Amino acid sequence: MGAVLTNPLRVGLRQERVIPPQCLVIFGASGDLTHRKLVPALFELFRQRRLPSEFAVLGCARRPWSDEEFRRKMAEAMASEVAEHRVAWEQFAAGLFYEPVDLEDPPSVVRLGQRLEGIDRLRATRGNRTFYLSVSPNFYGSGCRSLAAAGLLSDPSRSRIVIEKPFGRDYGSAQELNRVVQTCAQENQIFRIDHYLGKETVQNILVMRFANTIFEPIWNRNYISSVQITAAETVGVEERAGYYESSGALRDMVQNHLTQMLALTTMEAPGRFDPESMRNEKAKVLQAARLANEDEPWKCCVRGQYGSGGSSTRPITGYRHEPGVNPESTTETYVAMKLFINNWRWQGVPFYLRTGKRLPKRLSEVVLTFREAPVHLFDAAGGAPTPNQLILRIQPNEGAEFKFEVKAPGSGMRSRPVDMAFSYDDSFGEPSDEGYVRLLADAMLGDPTLYTRSDEVEAAWRLYTPLLELIEDAPSRLPVYPYEARTWGPAASDNLLAADGLAWRRP
Amino acid sequence: MSTQLTLQAPLALPPDQVPGYLERLWDQSLGSSPGAATFTLVVWEGSWLEQQLVRCGRLDGPITGFLNEKVLEAARAAAASCGLPLSTAPMDPKLAWAIGQLGGNHHAEDQRGQFVEGAISAHMPRRLITLAPTLDGSQPLETLVAAYCPLPEEGAGSSACGDVVVLRGSTGALHQNLDLVQPLIAPDLPCWVWWNSSLDEAPEVMAALATGARRLVVDSSLGDPRRCLNLLVERITAGQPINDLNWLRLRSWRESLAMVFDPPSRRDALNHVVQLDIDVEGSNPVKGLLLAAWLADRLGWQLISTYAVDGDGVGDGIGAEFERSDGETVRFRQMPVPVGVPKTHPGAILGLRLICQSSQGSPLCVILCSESGGCMRLESGGMASMELAEEVVPLPNESEEMEVARLLSGGHDSTNPLLAAAAPLAAKLLP
Ligand SMILES: NC(=O)c1ccc[n+]([C@@H]2O[C@H](COP(=O)([O-])OP(=O)(O)OC[C@H]3O[C@@H](n4cnc5c(N)ncnc54)[C@H](OP(=O)(O)O)[C@@H]3O)[C@@H](O)[C@H]2O)c1
């Protein structure tokens, strides 16, 4: 959200819970995520005075940095913030430490335990620890094992472990990873990240649905005819080709982020807003979700890959020519699909999901289309009346929009659609927390509401298993259609909806 | 949240045996408990109102130290029979004093400190030390000890045990035996000192308890306004972490006012405030002044002058002039207003009006009204030509214990910087 003038009366008003004394241990402290997201988010929390004074960050990776080197690297990586808040940074950096640790080398993890005891004494962090695995997914399992073997996870009230995405690469590997981490720690110690859940407007789906009475009565198959969920990116694969080549859009975006948006949009109201009730409902609805055509999954899914595009002055490279990408790659950068949810609320309502890179706009939204009026009393300006739509905009221009018909001005009784819009920016004008600020704070508070539970992750993977198997076994049945960069994906994706007499919303 | 009983019936012990008993308790009975590595909470539990009401037969015992509906009802009824103005808040120390002049010599069991409020026990204090001064000025010191293990809430993590120590006796007896308390406070854990009483009483006890880095919790609505504000300022200046429940209760007012200015289109109006009016219940000005001082600090106003304003028989109001950063003047008025049913604490805010006048556009008038009463006085008087933004401020319905529990939840190891800025200014606003 665009930062506008801040509201001077808002300062210090947030009623956030305060994080208890603890040491946050980051594995992969020399990696990209740590200096780009994690440490900036922690510094933000520090400046918001949401960290207790009994707090420390211990960075760990294999390279032999010193505390001082770690502090310097972090300061360099966030030079402009540090320059702007020099005094605060000095105070914050005094709580940054570094310990060389190889997660695959048990003795070094045992040394880590000793170092942590030293930090407990120095910073009064009282043996409370949050371990953050910001390392390659290959180390999630072995990392948990080494921590457990060193006794660092033995007290569930004092230690927890945060696991980055991706959690597994299919149903089987996710199950296996769950099995491993659950032998090392209890489920309530395990925090699986989904970055979308950190976004304020994703959380707002819940508040809109369950803090108002006007939406819930019509939030079902009797009133809603179809739902579209879109997460569009304008960027290409950037520097992540190595990872992306083996993942693709289905794994990278759909299984986690789009599925979370789907779950929040469709779940039943929990009895109360506590982590387990929330996650029970999400898991339940995901378990009821199915591909529209499980036996012939190629009929309900379209894959695409961006080709070159742009203009002669600003050409855009096609995916296969991006650095690090196999010139014959069949990795999808676009995927669209149709799902159903087999329960009382949603039976028969089609859900269309799509995501892609190099699309014309960066945006995420959920669009609920309502049924048509049973009788058309009035001529519509556009031929037929436009069905009512409720659009929940996740990013950018966060907010909600409602489309309905009104009388077109002039004589006669013609109708035309109008928009009623709510915008976070106009109403609050405040940039919201970056996802990591919220997610890190929640993990350190021990609040798993915005983290995914083992059954949710598994249900999400299982949902897409027919597609993943098809891609593995008979990729030709699910061809990767090329699309021009900066267009809305391959034509086959439009056909997927056209077959149902629908069209993607052009945002 | 429910109140939780201690694990065992508290055991009365001679004072000198308390430390030894506690040590044995942890070694033997609680040997398997991790013992919460949390904090010590020391409470000065005056409960004068409740004690006086019980003594003169207007309230049944036992004496618990909790401010429940029954105590408040009895207090409101007593205010009328003591001849105090209707606007006297139940918690006003003047009321307890006036009830003290009534006859009666009833007794009831004194259970202060033997119950732990659920909201507080959820934070698993390692040790809860209650100092319970009695009405009887000759009562010698008694000490009671018990272990308690909070029942974990459904779905919550494991809990750890703590213990409870009660020291009961006359204020003099408690004061003389304070060196008994000091060694009971674990030096390596944070210590909170909650002065749950008027700030006018037993200053020597507070001075001895609230030393160094101990985190002090007070209520600046209880006691002589100047003394309350001065105490805040002194402690802030000395660098002691201090929390004021009276300030915390301003939250819904601050939140409502901030909400009015959330839309970016309204922000500019904050630079053009020309007038601020606040109405408070009864004659205690402290809460209103803290609100005005907070606003002045947030908006960068300098105080120019302050003076008493003639009230309508309820007592004087306060007037002041501020200078905005662009040199323009802001006029401030705070008036006491009589009310029929006062809120629990003295000086509750009834309404606030802010008038913003920029060179372009029509002026903006923001009025916030307390949920419980209208604010007709602020709504009257030639605002027809202004853009009006009116909001109703909800009454937070939280017990003192819940407020304190919120503090105990951590992170309040230093004084809130907004309070640190507002309190000195509020003190200067008092003419
Ligand atoms: N970067 C992002 O934007 C992003 C976004 C979403 C999710 N993620 C996830 O976040 C995690 C980290 O991503 P990243 O981009 O920061 O990766 P990265 O830059 O490749 O960093 C990997 C880190 O792991 C350390 N490491 C490697 N082997 C280790 C071992 N055996 N023991 C201890 N540390 C070891 C490396 O340091 P040494 O070589 O010194 O050991 C390095 O600090 C990944 O799971 C990724 O999927 C990243």
PDB file of N, CA, C and O in Angstrom, chain A residues 4-15 17-20 49 51-54 126 155 157-158 272 425-430, chain B residues 37-38 158 190 215 251 254-255 257-259 261-264 267 270 294-295 298-299 406 409-415 417-418:
ATOM      1  N   VAL A   4       1.236   7.005   2.812  1.00  0.00           N
ATOM      2  CA  VAL A   4       0.813   8.391   2.756  1.00  0.00           C
ATOM      3  C   VAL A   4       1.363   9.014   4.025  1.00  0.00           C
ATOM      4  O   VAL A   4       2.028   8.351   4.808  1.00  0.00           O
ATOM      5  N   LEU A   5       1.106  10.269   4.255  1.00  0.00           N
ATOM      6  CA  LEU A   5       1.435  10.879   5.526  1.00  0.00           C
ATOM      7  C   LEU A   5       0.942   9.957   6.622  1.00  0.00           C
ATOM      8  O   LEU A   5      -0.201   9.521   6.587  1.00  0.00           O
ATOM      9  N   THR A   6       1.759   9.697   7.612  1.00  0.00           N
ATOM     10  CA  THR A   6       1.230   8.827   8.658  1.00  0.00           C
ATOM     11  C   THR A   6       0.327   9.642   9.575  1.00  0.00           C
ATOM     12  O   THR A   6       0.456  10.852   9.678  1.00  0.00           O
ATOM     13  N   ASN A   7      -0.572   8.965  10.216  1.00  0.00           N
ATOM     14  CA  ASN A   7      -1.491   9.601  11.143  1.00  0.00           C
ATOM     15  C   ASN A   7      -0.770   9.736  12.484  1.00  0.00           C
ATOM     16  O   ASN A   7      -0.494   8.737  13.135  1.00  0.00           O
ATOM     17  N   PRO A   8      -0.459  10.959  12.922  1.00  0.00           N
ATOM     18  CA  PRO A   8       0.352  11.107  14.145  1.00  0.00           C
ATOM     19  C   PRO A   8      -0.372  10.583  15.388  1.00  0.00           C
ATOM     20  O   PRO A   8       0.256  10.280  16.389  1.00  0.00           O
ATOM     21  N   LEU A   9      -1.691  10.449  15.312  1.00  0.00           N
ATOM     22  CA  LEU A   9      -2.432   9.980  16.483  1.00  0.00           C
ATOM     23  C   LEU A   9      -2.424   8.462  16.582  1.00  0.00           C
ATOM     24  O   LEU A   9      -2.827   7.896  17.582  1.00  0.00           O
ATOM     25  N   ARG A  10      -1.971   7.807  15.514  1.00  0.00           N
ATOM     26  CA  ARG A  10      -1.947   6.338  15.501  1.00  0.00           C
ATOM     27  C   ARG A  10      -0.732   5.781  16.219  1.00  0.00           C
ATOM     28  O   ARG A  10      -0.737   4.637  16.645  1.00  0.00           O
ATOM     29  N   VAL A  11       0.311   6.608  16.306  1.00  0.00           N
ATOM     30  CA  VAL A  11       1.581   6.112  16.844  1.00  0.00           C
ATOM     31  C   VAL A  11       1.371   5.484  18.217  1.00  0.00           C
ATOM     32  O   VAL A  11       0.740   6.086  19.083  1.00  0.00           O
ATOM     33  N   GLY A  12       1.859   4.286  18.385  1.00  0.00           N
ATOM     34  CA  GLY A  12       1.799   3.652  19.701  1.00  0.00           C
ATOM     35  C   GLY A  12       0.432   3.125  20.078  1.00  0.00           C
ATOM     36  O   GLY A  12       0.221   2.700  21.192  1.00  0.00           O
ATOM     37  N   LEU A  13      -0.521   3.162  19.139  1.00  0.00           N
ATOM     38  CA  LEU A  13      -1.875   2.752  19.504  1.00  0.00           C
ATOM     39  C   LEU A  13      -2.165   1.281  19.268  1.00  0.00           C
ATOM     40  O   LEU A  13      -3.155   0.767  19.732  1.00  0.00           O
ATOM     41  N   ARG A  14      -1.318   0.634  18.498  1.00  0.00           N
ATOM     42  CA  ARG A  14      -1.627  -0.755  18.178  1.00  0.00           C
ATOM     43  C   ARG A  14      -1.687  -1.585  19.434  1.00  0.00           C
ATOM     44  O   ARG A  14      -0.869  -1.438  20.324  1.00  0.00           O
ATOM     45  N   GLN A  15      -2.632  -2.482  19.436  1.00  0.00           N
ATOM     46  CA  GLN A  15      -2.810  -3.280  20.640  1.00  0.00           C
ATOM     47  C   GLN A  15      -2.143  -4.642  20.486  1.00  0.00           C
ATOM     48  O   GLN A  15      -2.686  -5.638  20.884  1.00  0.00           O
ATOM     49  N   ARG A  17      -0.017  -7.894  20.920  1.00  0.00           N
ATOM     50  CA  ARG A  17       0.549  -8.629  22.036  1.00  0.00           C
ATOM     51  C   ARG A  17       2.064  -8.496  21.966  1.00  0.00           C
ATOM     52  O   ARG A  17       2.631  -8.357  20.899  1.00  0.00           O
ATOM     53  N   VAL A  18       2.681  -8.580  23.124  1.00  0.00           N
ATOM     54  CA  VAL A  18       4.122  -8.390  23.143  1.00  0.00           C
ATOM     55  C   VAL A  18       4.812  -9.744  23.199  1.00  0.00           C
ATOM     56  O   VAL A  18       4.386 -10.665  23.889  1.00  0.00           O
ATOM     57  N   ILE A  19       5.865  -9.821  22.424  1.00  0.00           N
ATOM     58  CA  ILE A  19       6.580 -11.088  22.283  1.00  0.00           C
ATOM     59  C   ILE A  19       7.335 -11.404  23.575  1.00  0.00           C
ATOM     60  O   ILE A  19       7.983 -10.529  24.129  1.00  0.00           O
ATOM     61  N   PRO A  20       7.243 -12.627  24.079  1.00  0.00           N
ATOM     62  CA  PRO A  20       7.959 -12.940  25.317  1.00  0.00           C
ATOM     63  C   PRO A  20       9.469 -13.029  25.079  1.00  0.00           C
ATOM     64  O   PRO A  20       9.909 -13.192  23.944  1.00  0.00           O
ATOM     65  N   ARG A  49       8.695  -1.219  18.942  1.00  0.00           N
ATOM     66  CA  ARG A  49       8.768  -1.571  20.366  1.00  0.00           C
ATOM     67  C   ARG A  49       7.972  -2.825  20.682  1.00  0.00           C
ATOM     68  O   ARG A  49       7.379  -2.951  21.750  1.00  0.00           O
ATOM     69  N   LEU A  51       9.421  -5.859  20.448  1.00  0.00           N
ATOM     70  CA  LEU A  51      10.335  -6.885  20.954  1.00  0.00           C
ATOM     71  C   LEU A  51      10.665  -6.552  22.400  1.00  0.00           C
ATOM     72  O   LEU A  51      10.867  -5.384  22.731  1.00  0.00           O
ATOM     73  N   PRO A  52      10.724  -7.560  23.251  1.00  0.00           N
ATOM     74  CA  PRO A  52      11.103  -7.273  24.634  1.00  0.00           C
ATOM     75  C   PRO A  52      12.593  -6.945  24.695  1.00  0.00           C
ATOM     76  O   PRO A  52      13.339  -7.224  23.752  1.00  0.00           O
ATOM     77  N   SER A  53      13.032  -6.377  25.812  1.00  0.00           N
ATOM     78  CA  SER A  53      14.471  -6.100  25.908  1.00  0.00           C
ATOM     79  C   SER A  53      15.246  -7.401  26.095  1.00  0.00           C
ATOM     80  O   SER A  53      16.425  -7.468  25.796  1.00  0.00           O
ATOM     81  N   GLU A  54      14.558  -8.436  26.599  1.00  0.00           N
ATOM     82  CA  GLU A  54      15.227  -9.729  26.768  1.00  0.00           C
ATOM     83  C   GLU A  54      15.085 -10.499  25.459  1.00  0.00           C
ATOM     84  O   GLU A  54      14.222 -11.371  25.331  1.00  0.00           O
ATOM     85  N   ARG A 126      15.972 -16.542  28.883  1.00  0.00           N
ATOM     86  CA  ARG A 126      15.253 -17.560  29.659  1.00  0.00           C
ATOM     87  C   ARG A 126      14.982 -18.875  28.941  1.00  0.00           C
ATOM     88  O   ARG A 126      13.949 -19.487  29.151  1.00  0.00           O
ATOM     89  N   ASP A 155      11.588 -29.180  25.021  1.00  0.00           N
ATOM     90  CA  ASP A 155      10.543 -28.539  25.824  1.00  0.00           C
ATOM     91  C   ASP A 155       9.583 -27.787  24.902  1.00  0.00           C
ATOM     92  O   ASP A 155       9.906 -26.727  24.394  1.00  0.00           O
ATOM     93  N   SER A 157       7.090 -26.035  25.433  1.00  0.00           N
ATOM     94  CA  SER A 157       6.625 -24.707  25.822  1.00  0.00           C
ATOM     95  C   SER A 157       7.707 -23.660  25.589  1.00  0.00           C
ATOM     96  O   SER A 157       7.471 -22.476  25.677  1.00  0.00           O
ATOM     97  N   ARG A 158       8.927 -24.109  25.307  1.00  0.00           N
ATOM     98  CA  ARG A 158      10.023 -23.144  25.188  1.00  0.00           C
ATOM     99  C   ARG A 158      10.663 -23.100  23.814  1.00  0.00           C
ATOM    100  O   ARG A 158      11.522 -22.267  23.558  1.00  0.00           O
ATOM    101  N   ARG A 272     -14.706 -20.314  17.318  1.00  0.00           N
ATOM    102  CA  ARG A 272     -14.040 -19.151  17.882  1.00  0.00           C
ATOM    103  C   ARG A 272     -12.738 -18.939  17.134  1.00  0.00           C
ATOM    104  O   ARG A 272     -12.258 -19.835  16.446  1.00  0.00           O
ATOM    105  N   ASP A 425      -6.301   2.132   1.188  1.00  0.00           N
ATOM    106  CA  ASP A 425      -5.515   3.365   1.109  1.00  0.00           C
ATOM    107  C   ASP A 425      -6.337   4.592   1.454  1.00  0.00           C
ATOM    108  O   ASP A 425      -5.915   5.431   2.244  1.00  0.00           O
ATOM    109  N   ASP A 426      -7.532   4.702   0.833  1.00  0.00           N
ATOM    110  CA  ASP A 426      -8.336   5.894   1.079  1.00  0.00           C
ATOM    111  C   ASP A 426      -8.818   5.942   2.513  1.00  0.00           C
ATOM    112  O   ASP A 426      -8.984   7.004   3.090  1.00  0.00           O
ATOM    113  N   SER A 427      -9.088   4.780   3.076  1.00  0.00           N
ATOM    114  CA  SER A 427      -9.659   4.783   4.414  1.00  0.00           C
ATOM    115  C   SER A 427      -8.608   4.842   5.505  1.00  0.00           C
ATOM    116  O   SER A 427      -8.826   5.429   6.553  1.00  0.00           O
ATOM    117  N   PHE A 428      -7.478   4.212   5.272  1.00  0.00           N
ATOM    118  CA  PHE A 428      -6.471   4.146   6.327  1.00  0.00           C
ATOM    119  C   PHE A 428      -5.156   4.790   5.915  1.00  0.00           C
ATOM    120  O   PHE A 428      -4.438   5.302   6.750  1.00  0.00           O
ATOM    121  N   GLY A 429      -4.863   4.700   4.630  1.00  0.00           N
ATOM    122  CA  GLY A 429      -3.659   5.345   4.124  1.00  0.00           C
ATOM    123  C   GLY A 429      -2.369   4.856   4.734  1.00  0.00           C
ATOM    124  O   GLY A 429      -1.340   5.461   4.566  1.00  0.00           O
ATOM    125  N   GLU A 430      -2.462   3.775   5.508  1.00  0.00           N
ATOM    126  CA  GLU A 430      -1.259   3.354   6.221  1.00  0.00           C
ATOM    127  C   GLU A 430      -0.678   2.128   5.538  1.00  0.00           C
ATOM    128  O   GLU A 430      -1.414   1.220   5.196  1.00  0.00           O
TER     129      GLU A 430
ATOM    130  N   ALA B  37       9.543 -19.223  35.457  1.00  0.00           N
ATOM    131  CA  ALA B  37      10.634 -18.245  35.421  1.00  0.00           C
ATOM    132  C   ALA B  37      10.069 -16.963  34.849  1.00  0.00           C
ATOM    133  O   ALA B  37      10.396 -16.577  33.739  1.00  0.00           O
ATOM    134  N   THR B  38       9.158 -16.355  35.560  1.00  0.00           N
ATOM    135  CA  THR B  38       8.440 -15.227  34.987  1.00  0.00           C
ATOM    136  C   THR B  38       8.752 -13.933  35.715  1.00  0.00           C
ATOM    137  O   THR B  38       9.676 -13.210  35.337  1.00  0.00           O
ATOM    138  N   SER B 158       1.552 -25.992  28.713  1.00  0.00           N
ATOM    139  CA  SER B 158       1.654 -26.430  30.090  1.00  0.00           C
ATOM    140  C   SER B 158       1.798 -25.195  30.970  1.00  0.00           C
ATOM    141  O   SER B 158       2.107 -24.118  30.508  1.00  0.00           O
ATOM    142  N   PRO B 190      12.098 -10.189  36.711  1.00  0.00           N
ATOM    143  CA  PRO B 190      11.481  -8.860  36.778  1.00  0.00           C
ATOM    144  C   PRO B 190      10.509  -8.791  37.953  1.00  0.00           C
ATOM    145  O   PRO B 190       9.923  -9.800  38.339  1.00  0.00           O
ATOM    146  N   ARG B 215       9.063  -2.480  38.092  1.00  0.00           N
ATOM    147  CA  ARG B 215       8.094  -1.869  37.189  1.00  0.00           C
ATOM    148  C   ARG B 215       6.860  -1.480  38.000  1.00  0.00           C
ATOM    149  O   ARG B 215       6.155  -2.329  38.514  1.00  0.00           O
ATOM    150  N   ARG B 251      -7.298   4.628  26.267  1.00  0.00           N
ATOM    151  CA  ARG B 251      -7.052   3.983  24.988  1.00  0.00           C
ATOM    152  C   ARG B 251      -8.205   4.158  24.000  1.00  0.00           C
ATOM    153  O   ARG B 251      -8.009   4.504  22.844  1.00  0.00           O
ATOM    154  N   ARG B 254      -8.244   7.621  22.577  1.00  0.00           N
ATOM    155  CA  ARG B 254      -7.158   7.851  21.608  1.00  0.00           C
ATOM    156  C   ARG B 254      -7.462   7.100  20.316  1.00  0.00           C
ATOM    157  O   ARG B 254      -7.292   7.629  19.220  1.00  0.00           O
ATOM    158  N   GLU B 255      -7.938   5.869  20.464  1.00  0.00           N
ATOM    159  CA  GLU B 255      -8.245   5.066  19.278  1.00  0.00           C
ATOM    160  C   GLU B 255      -9.345   5.734  18.452  1.00  0.00           C
ATOM    161  O   GLU B 255      -9.237   5.861  17.231  1.00  0.00           O
ATOM    162  N   LEU B 257     -10.229   8.872  18.342  1.00  0.00           N
ATOM    163  CA  LEU B 257      -9.772  10.111  17.716  1.00  0.00           C
ATOM    164  C   LEU B 257      -8.857   9.806  16.528  1.00  0.00           C
ATOM    165  O   LEU B 257      -8.966  10.421  15.465  1.00  0.00           O
ATOM    166  N   ALA B 258      -7.990   8.808  16.703  1.00  0.00           N
ATOM    167  CA  ALA B 258      -7.103   8.428  15.597  1.00  0.00           C
ATOM    168  C   ALA B 258      -7.932   7.955  14.405  1.00  0.00           C
ATOM    169  O   ALA B 258      -7.617   8.264  13.254  1.00  0.00           O
ATOM    170  N   MET B 259      -9.016   7.232  14.691  1.00  0.00           N
ATOM    171  CA  MET B 259      -9.853   6.688  13.622  1.00  0.00           C
ATOM    172  C   MET B 259     -10.433   7.809  12.754  1.00  0.00           C
ATOM    173  O   MET B 259     -10.518   7.681  11.533  1.00  0.00           O
ATOM    174  N   PHE B 261      -9.096  10.478  11.982  1.00  0.00           N
ATOM    175  CA  PHE B 261      -8.086  11.035  11.086  1.00  0.00           C
ATOM    176  C   PHE B 261      -7.356   9.967  10.275  1.00  0.00           C
ATOM    177  O   PHE B 261      -6.333  10.246   9.673  1.00  0.00           O
ATOM    178  N   ASP B 262      -7.880   8.754  10.238  1.00  0.00           N
ATOM    179  CA  ASP B 262      -7.278   7.709   9.396  1.00  0.00           C
ATOM    180  C   ASP B 262      -7.384   8.026   7.916  1.00  0.00           C
ATOM    181  O   ASP B 262      -6.412   7.852   7.184  1.00  0.00           O
ATOM    182  N   PRO B 263      -8.559   8.459   7.425  1.00  0.00           N
ATOM    183  CA  PRO B 263      -8.604   8.752   5.985  1.00  0.00           C
ATOM    184  C   PRO B 263      -7.599   9.851   5.644  1.00  0.00           C
ATOM    185  O   PRO B 263      -7.618  10.912   6.258  1.00  0.00           O
ATOM    186  N   PRO B 264      -6.714   9.597   4.707  1.00  0.00           N
ATOM    187  CA  PRO B 264      -5.670  10.581   4.412  1.00  0.00           C
ATOM    188  C   PRO B 264      -6.238  11.964   4.088  1.00  0.00           C
ATOM    189  O   PRO B 264      -5.592  12.972   4.356  1.00  0.00           O
ATOM    190  N   ARG B 267      -6.151  14.126   7.150  1.00  0.00           N
ATOM    191  CA  ARG B 267      -4.905  14.344   7.900  1.00  0.00           C
ATOM    192  C   ARG B 267      -4.533  15.806   8.048  1.00  0.00           C
ATOM    193  O   ARG B 267      -4.085  16.256   9.094  1.00  0.00           O
ATOM    194  N   LEU B 270      -5.385  18.122  10.976  1.00  0.00           N
ATOM    195  CA  LEU B 270      -4.667  18.075  12.248  1.00  0.00           C
ATOM    196  C   LEU B 270      -3.656  19.214  12.384  1.00  0.00           C
ATOM    197  O   LEU B 270      -3.260  19.567  13.487  1.00  0.00           O
ATOM    198  N   TRP B 294      -1.416  14.466  25.597  1.00  0.00           N
ATOM    199  CA  TRP B 294      -1.041  13.512  24.538  1.00  0.00           C
ATOM    200  C   TRP B 294      -1.248  14.146  23.165  1.00  0.00           C
ATOM    201  O   TRP B 294      -0.372  14.098  22.294  1.00  0.00           O
ATOM    202  N   LEU B 295      -2.417  14.767  22.997  1.00  0.00           N
ATOM    203  CA  LEU B 295      -2.737  15.367  21.703  1.00  0.00           C
ATOM    204  C   LEU B 295      -1.758  16.497  21.381  1.00  0.00           C
ATOM    205  O   LEU B 295      -1.242  16.595  20.271  1.00  0.00           O
ATOM    206  N   ARG B 298       1.529  14.985  20.394  1.00  0.00           N
ATOM    207  CA  ARG B 298       1.499  14.369  19.066  1.00  0.00           C
ATOM    208  C   ARG B 298       1.482  15.419  17.971  1.00  0.00           C
ATOM    209  O   ARG B 298       2.004  15.210  16.891  1.00  0.00           O
ATOM    210  N   LEU B 299       0.829  16.538  18.234  1.00  0.00           N
ATOM    211  CA  LEU B 299       0.678  17.539  17.187  1.00  0.00           C
ATOM    212  C   LEU B 299       1.711  18.655  17.307  1.00  0.00           C
ATOM    213  O   LEU B 299       1.683  19.615  16.547  1.00  0.00           O
ATOM    214  N   ARG B 406      -2.627  -7.280  31.184  1.00  0.00           N
ATOM    215  CA  ARG B 406      -2.139  -6.868  29.870  1.00  0.00           C
ATOM    216  C   ARG B 406      -0.707  -6.331  29.981  1.00  0.00           C
ATOM    217  O   ARG B 406       0.145  -6.600  29.134  1.00  0.00           O
ATOM    218  N   SER B 409       1.874  -9.048  30.455  1.00  0.00           N
ATOM    219  CA  SER B 409       2.140  -9.907  29.311  1.00  0.00           C
ATOM    220  C   SER B 409       3.471  -9.552  28.674  1.00  0.00           C
ATOM    221  O   SER B 409       3.877 -10.164  27.704  1.00  0.00           O
ATOM    222  N   GLY B 410       4.152  -8.562  29.200  1.00  0.00           N
ATOM    223  CA  GLY B 410       5.536  -8.372  28.789  1.00  0.00           C
ATOM    224  C   GLY B 410       5.756  -7.118  27.985  1.00  0.00           C
ATOM    225  O   GLY B 410       4.821  -6.433  27.576  1.00  0.00           O
ATOM    226  N   GLY B 411       7.020  -6.816  27.759  1.00  0.00           N
ATOM    227  CA  GLY B 411       7.370  -5.712  26.896  1.00  0.00           C
ATOM    228  C   GLY B 411       7.215  -4.344  27.521  1.00  0.00           C
ATOM    229  O   GLY B 411       7.592  -3.348  26.928  1.00  0.00           O
ATOM    230  N   HIS B 412       6.638  -4.279  28.720  1.00  0.00           N
ATOM    231  CA  HIS B 412       6.458  -2.959  29.331  1.00  0.00           C
ATOM    232  C   HIS B 412       7.554  -2.734  30.359  1.00  0.00           C
ATOM    233  O   HIS B 412       7.317  -2.318  31.471  1.00  0.00           O
ATOM    234  N   ASP B 413       8.762  -3.051  29.914  1.00  0.00           N
ATOM    235  CA  ASP B 413       9.877  -2.950  30.834  1.00  0.00           C
ATOM    236  C   ASP B 413      10.410  -1.534  30.888  1.00  0.00           C
ATOM    237  O   ASP B 413      11.361  -1.242  31.566  1.00  0.00           O
ATOM    238  N   SER B 414       9.821  -0.645  30.125  1.00  0.00           N
ATOM    239  CA  SER B 414      10.172   0.752  30.273  1.00  0.00           C
ATOM    240  C   SER B 414       8.883   1.544  30.118  1.00  0.00           C
ATOM    241  O   SER B 414       7.883   1.017  29.668  1.00  0.00           O
ATOM    242  N   THR B 415       8.947   2.803  30.509  1.00  0.00           N
ATOM    243  CA  THR B 415       7.734   3.615  30.455  1.00  0.00           C
ATOM    244  C   THR B 415       7.315   3.827  29.010  1.00  0.00           C
ATOM    245  O   THR B 415       8.153   4.089  28.153  1.00  0.00           O
ATOM    246  N   PRO B 417       6.601   5.584  25.876  1.00  0.00           N
ATOM    247  CA  PRO B 417       7.122   6.911  25.520  1.00  0.00           C
ATOM    248  C   PRO B 417       6.016   7.964  25.372  1.00  0.00           C
ATOM    249  O   PRO B 417       6.268   9.148  25.593  1.00  0.00           O
ATOM    250  N   LEU B 418       4.821   7.543  25.012  1.00  0.00           N
ATOM    251  CA  LEU B 418       3.740   8.520  24.876  1.00  0.00           C
ATOM    252  C   LEU B 418       3.334   9.050  26.246  1.00  0.00           C
ATOM    253  O   LEU B 418       3.088  10.237  26.420  1.00  0.00           O
TER     254      LEU B 418
END
